């Protein structure tokens, strides 16, 4: 895979757009700003939307009523003040180191057994479908989500060791009564660059891939989820379980679920019937987000460039990746329809290293919380493009849906289910080949 494939259309806007913090001597496509560049070829209107969206992404939202009318509406219940709190540098979040540390870039989805209105998860009557740890003054936050870790060590056939940690989640200090039969799913924030391209992959491509026979009994499935934009079911593609169909809905859902900010798409505040103080808190503007703010924020994430892939130092890594069967799910190529000017150069192939489909990943990764068609063990193949820069952008960035993995190697060792055969081949590689494979992944 030559980097020029991706450079064909994902180039950078001029330096003038870069945040001032670009580090001297570090090219913009590496280092802390690696995920903060705009795709090339934006026209003046798109560049302006990118800048407005960038400001909104970093905006610290305030409690209503406020003099800062345009950015009021935080809460009453929420997880974070800003998008970038959870997606630092447009990258991924991390899990707390222990039960005493708060979740800063991570959240817990909730449900009770059964189905919700559109066949999705059924929210808890008292707590809703997401655990909001924070409340504005006068509104009690829902409680504390605490992660603790059970250490484990994996020993390779060649004797090398890798330390692993298995999460245990507890919800404590519950402010709205006990939770019965609750299903939880703790998820770190994934990175947001490249999502405009993932949004532009036609449904038809995903449906075709889902029918494709693959080695190792690998079979991808589409999630079918609720499209709040047109009130119909749609193919899911965003979120760790592909539980959201389109980028605009993902962003609107984040505004509401993570920050408590209503929009035309989600006009109801996220207060349950027992959360009286939440229901009575002043709302300020209704809805709190205007359509342009939603569109600008979505346009910003949609036009964040994927950092260029690096040329592998030797061909072994790519060969090992393919031969181990990683590429059965982490597909090197998908096609995109023209969108956001992304395929302006006539280029319509992207290299995200995902099929955007759900796979059974085994019991060790199961969360016990079905999400539309995604069962407890099912996860969307995570895109691998740009992943090697995660810790340059944020030193604590985590891997896998709950951030249990601290390295790419740990992430691979947790693979099971349909990925068990690939994991076994990985484990049996010589140490040099294993490192070459991981190096190849880090360079995508
Ligand atoms: C409290 C932390 C938190 C905040 C705040 C937050 N996010 Fe997220 N974001 C997440 C998590 C967790 C997911 C994965 C959700 C899932 O799997 O259901 C996610 C997923 C996403 C995705 C989908 C990425 C993918 O590849 O599937 C996008 C895009 C996104 N967020 C954008 C935003 C925007 C824009 C904002 C601000 C309006 C925002 N997020 C605020 C935690 C957060
Ligand atoms: C059966 C499909 C499948 C195969 C085969 C597979 N993966 Fe994955 N991979 C996934 C899924 C699904 C996830 C997300 C799992 C989760 O978050 O719990 C994932 C996650 C990852 C991650 C972490 C990504 C992130 O964003 O945190 C890495 C790294 C990774 N895979 C590398 C590999 C490598 C290397 C191989 C081959 C040895 C491989 N995978 C084989 C499906 C697969």
Coordinates of N, CA and C in Angstrom, one line a residue, residues 230-320:
X230 N -34.9 10.6 9.3 CA -36.1 10.4 8.5 C -37.0 9.4 9.2
X231 N -36.8 9.1 10.5 CA -37.7 8.2 11.2 C -37.9 6.8 10.5
X232 N -36.7 6.3 10.0 CA -36.7 4.9 9.4 C -35.6 4.1 10.0
X233 N -35.6 2.8 9.7 CA -34.4 2.0 10.1 C -33.3 2.2 9.0
X234 N -32.1 2.1 9.4 CA -31.0 2.3 8.4 C -29.8 1.5 8.8
X235 N -28.9 1.4 7.9 CA -27.6 0.6 8.2 C -26.8 1.5 9.2
X236 N -26.3 0.8 10.2 CA -25.5 1.5 11.2 C -24.1 1.6 10.8
X237 N -23.3 2.6 11.2 CA -21.9 2.6 10.9 C -21.0 3.4 12.0
X238 N -21.6 4.2 12.8 CA -20.8 4.9 13.8 C -21.1 4.3 15.2
X239 N -20.1 4.5 16.1 CA -20.1 4.0 17.5 C -19.5 2.6 17.4
X240 N -19.1 2.1 18.6 CA -18.4 0.9 18.7 C -19.2 -0.3 18.3
X241 N -20.5 -0.2 18.3 CA -21.4 -1.3 17.9 C -22.2 -0.8 16.6
X242 N -21.6 0.1 15.9 CA -22.3 0.6 14.6 C -23.8 0.9 14.9
X243 N -24.0 1.6 16.1 CA -25.4 1.8 16.5 C -26.0 3.1 16.0
X244 N -25.2 3.9 15.2 CA -25.7 5.2 14.7 C -25.5 5.2 13.2
X245 N -26.5 5.6 12.4 CA -26.4 5.5 10.9 C -25.6 6.6 10.2
X246 N -25.7 7.8 10.7 CA -25.1 8.9 10.0 C -24.3 9.9 10.9
X247 N -23.4 10.6 10.3 CA -22.5 11.5 11.1 C -23.4 12.6 11.8
X248 N -24.3 13.2 11.1 CA -25.1 14.3 11.7 C -25.8 13.8 12.9
X249 N -26.4 12.6 12.8 CA -27.1 12.0 14.0 C -26.1 11.7 15.1
X250 N -24.9 11.2 14.8 CA -23.9 10.9 15.8 C -23.6 12.2 16.6
X251 N -23.4 13.3 15.8 CA -23.1 14.5 16.5 C -24.2 15.1 17.3
X252 N -25.4 15.0 16.8 CA -26.6 15.5 17.5 C -26.8 14.6 18.8
X253 N -26.6 13.3 18.6 CA -26.7 12.4 19.8 C -25.7 12.7 20.8
X254 N -24.5 13.1 20.4 CA -23.4 13.4 21.3 C -23.8 14.7 22.1
X255 N -24.3 15.7 21.4 CA -24.7 17.0 22.0 C -25.7 16.7 23.1
X256 N -26.7 15.8 22.8 CA -27.7 15.5 23.8 C -27.2 14.6 24.9
X257 N -26.7 13.4 24.5 CA -26.4 12.4 25.5 C -25.2 12.7 26.3
X258 N -24.2 13.4 25.8 CA -22.9 13.6 26.5 C -22.9 15.0 27.2
X259 N -23.6 16.0 26.6 CA -23.6 17.3 27.1 C -24.9 17.9 27.5
X260 N -26.0 17.1 27.2 CA -27.3 17.6 27.6 C -27.9 18.7 26.7
X261 N -27.4 18.9 25.5 CA -27.8 20.0 24.6 C -28.8 19.5 23.6
X262 N -30.0 20.1 23.6 CA -31.0 19.6 22.6 C -30.8 20.3 21.3
X263 N -31.4 19.6 20.2 CA -31.3 20.1 18.9 C -32.6 19.8 18.2
X264 N -32.7 20.3 16.9 CA -33.9 19.9 16.2 C -34.1 18.4 16.0
X265 N -33.0 17.7 15.9 CA -33.1 16.2 15.8 C -33.5 15.6 17.1
X266 N -33.0 16.1 18.2 CA -33.3 15.5 19.5 C -33.8 16.6 20.4
X267 N -35.1 17.0 20.3 CA -35.6 18.2 21.0 C -35.9 18.0 22.5
X268 N -36.0 16.7 22.9 CA -36.4 16.4 24.3 C -35.1 16.4 25.1
X269 N -35.2 17.0 26.3 CA -34.1 17.0 27.2 C -33.9 15.6 27.8
X270 N -32.7 15.2 28.2 CA -32.5 13.8 28.6 C -32.6 13.7 30.2
X271 N -33.9 14.0 30.6 CA -34.2 13.9 32.0 C -35.3 12.8 32.0
X272 N -35.1 11.8 32.9 CA -36.2 10.8 33.1 C -37.3 11.3 33.9
X273 N -38.4 10.5 34.0 CA -39.6 11.0 34.7 C -39.3 11.2 36.2
X274 N -38.4 10.5 36.8 CA -38.1 10.6 38.2 C -37.1 11.8 38.5
X275 N -36.5 12.3 37.5 CA -35.5 13.3 37.7 C -36.1 14.7 37.7
X276 N -36.7 15.1 38.8 CA -37.5 16.3 38.9 C -36.7 17.6 38.7
X277 N -35.6 17.6 39.4 CA -34.8 18.9 39.3 C -34.3 19.1 37.9
X278 N -34.0 18.0 37.2 CA -33.5 18.0 35.8 C -34.6 18.6 34.9
X279 N -35.8 18.1 35.2 CA -37.0 18.5 34.3 C -37.3 20.0 34.5
X280 N -37.0 20.5 35.7 CA -37.5 21.8 36.1 C -36.4 22.9 35.8
X281 N -35.2 22.4 35.6 CA -34.1 23.4 35.3 C -34.4 24.2 34.1
X282 N -34.0 25.5 34.1 CA -34.3 26.4 33.0 C -33.5 25.9 31.7
X283 N -34.2 25.9 30.6 CA -33.5 25.4 29.4 C -32.8 26.5 28.5
X284 N -33.2 27.7 28.7 CA -32.7 28.8 27.8 C -33.3 28.6 26.4
X285 N -32.5 28.7 25.4 CA -33.0 28.5 24.0 C -33.7 27.1 23.8
X286 N -34.7 27.1 23.0 CA -35.3 25.8 22.7 C -35.4 25.7 21.1
X287 N -34.8 24.7 20.5 CA -33.8 23.8 21.0 C -32.5 24.6 21.3
X288 N -31.6 24.0 22.1 CA -30.5 24.7 22.5 C -29.4 24.9 21.4
X289 N -29.4 24.0 20.5 CA -28.5 24.1 19.4 C -29.2 24.6 18.1
X290 N -28.6 25.6 17.4 CA -29.4 25.9 16.2 C -28.8 25.0 15.0
X291 N -29.6 24.9 14.0 CA -29.3 23.9 12.9 C -27.9 24.2 12.3
X292 N -27.5 25.5 12.3 CA -26.2 25.8 11.7 C -25.1 25.3 12.6
X293 N -25.3 25.4 13.9 CA -24.2 24.9 14.8 C -24.0 23.4 14.7
X294 N -25.2 22.7 14.5 CA -25.1 21.2 14.3 C -24.4 20.9 13.0
X295 N -24.8 21.6 12.0 CA -24.2 21.4 10.6 C -22.7 21.7 10.7
X296 N -22.3 22.8 11.3 CA -20.9 23.2 11.3 C -20.0 22.2 12.1
X297 N -20.6 21.7 13.3 CA -19.8 20.7 14.0 C -19.7 19.4 13.2
X298 N -20.7 19.0 12.6 CA -20.6 17.8 11.8 C -19.7 18.0 10.6
X299 N -19.7 19.2 10.0 CA -18.8 19.5 8.8 C -17.4 19.4 9.3
X300 N -17.1 19.9 10.5 CA -15.7 19.9 11.0 C -15.2 18.5 11.2
X301 N -15.9 17.6 11.9 CA -15.4 16.3 12.0 C -15.3 15.6 10.7
X302 N -16.3 15.9 9.8 CA -16.3 15.2 8.5 C -15.1 15.5 7.7
X303 N -14.6 16.7 7.9 CA -13.5 17.1 7.0 C -12.1 17.1 7.7
X304 N -12.0 16.4 8.8 CA -10.7 16.2 9.5 C -10.0 15.1 8.7
X305 N -8.8 15.4 8.3 CA -8.0 14.5 7.4 C -7.5 13.3 8.2
X306 N -7.4 12.2 7.6 CA -6.7 11.0 8.1 C -5.2 11.2 7.9
X307 N -4.4 11.1 8.9 CA -2.9 11.3 8.7 C -2.4 10.3 7.6
X308 N -1.4 10.7 6.8 CA -1.0 9.8 5.8 C -0.3 8.5 6.4
X309 N -0.5 7.4 5.7 CA 0.1 6.2 6.1 C 1.6 6.3 5.9
X310 N 2.4 5.5 6.6 CA 3.9 5.6 6.4 C 4.3 4.3 5.6
X311 N 5.3 4.5 4.9 CA 5.8 3.4 4.1 C 6.5 2.3 5.0
X312 N 6.0 1.1 5.0 CA 6.6 0.1 5.9 C 8.1 -0.1 5.7
X313 N 8.8 -0.2 6.8 CA 10.3 -0.4 6.6 C 10.6 -1.7 5.9
X314 N 9.8 -2.7 6.1 CA 10.0 -3.9 5.3 C 8.6 -4.5 5.0
X315 N 8.6 -5.4 4.0 CA 7.3 -5.9 3.5 C 6.7 -7.0 4.5
X316 N 7.5 -7.4 5.4 CA 7.1 -8.5 6.3 C 5.8 -8.2 7.1
X317 N 5.7 -7.0 7.6 CA 4.6 -6.6 8.4 C 3.3 -6.7 7.7
X318 N 3.3 -6.2 6.5 CA 2.0 -6.3 5.7 C 1.7 -7.7 5.3
X319 N 2.7 -8.5 5.0 CA 2.5 -9.9 4.7 C 1.9 -10.6 5.9
X320 N 2.5 -10.4 7.0 CA 2.1 -11.1 8.2 C 0.6 -10.7 8.6

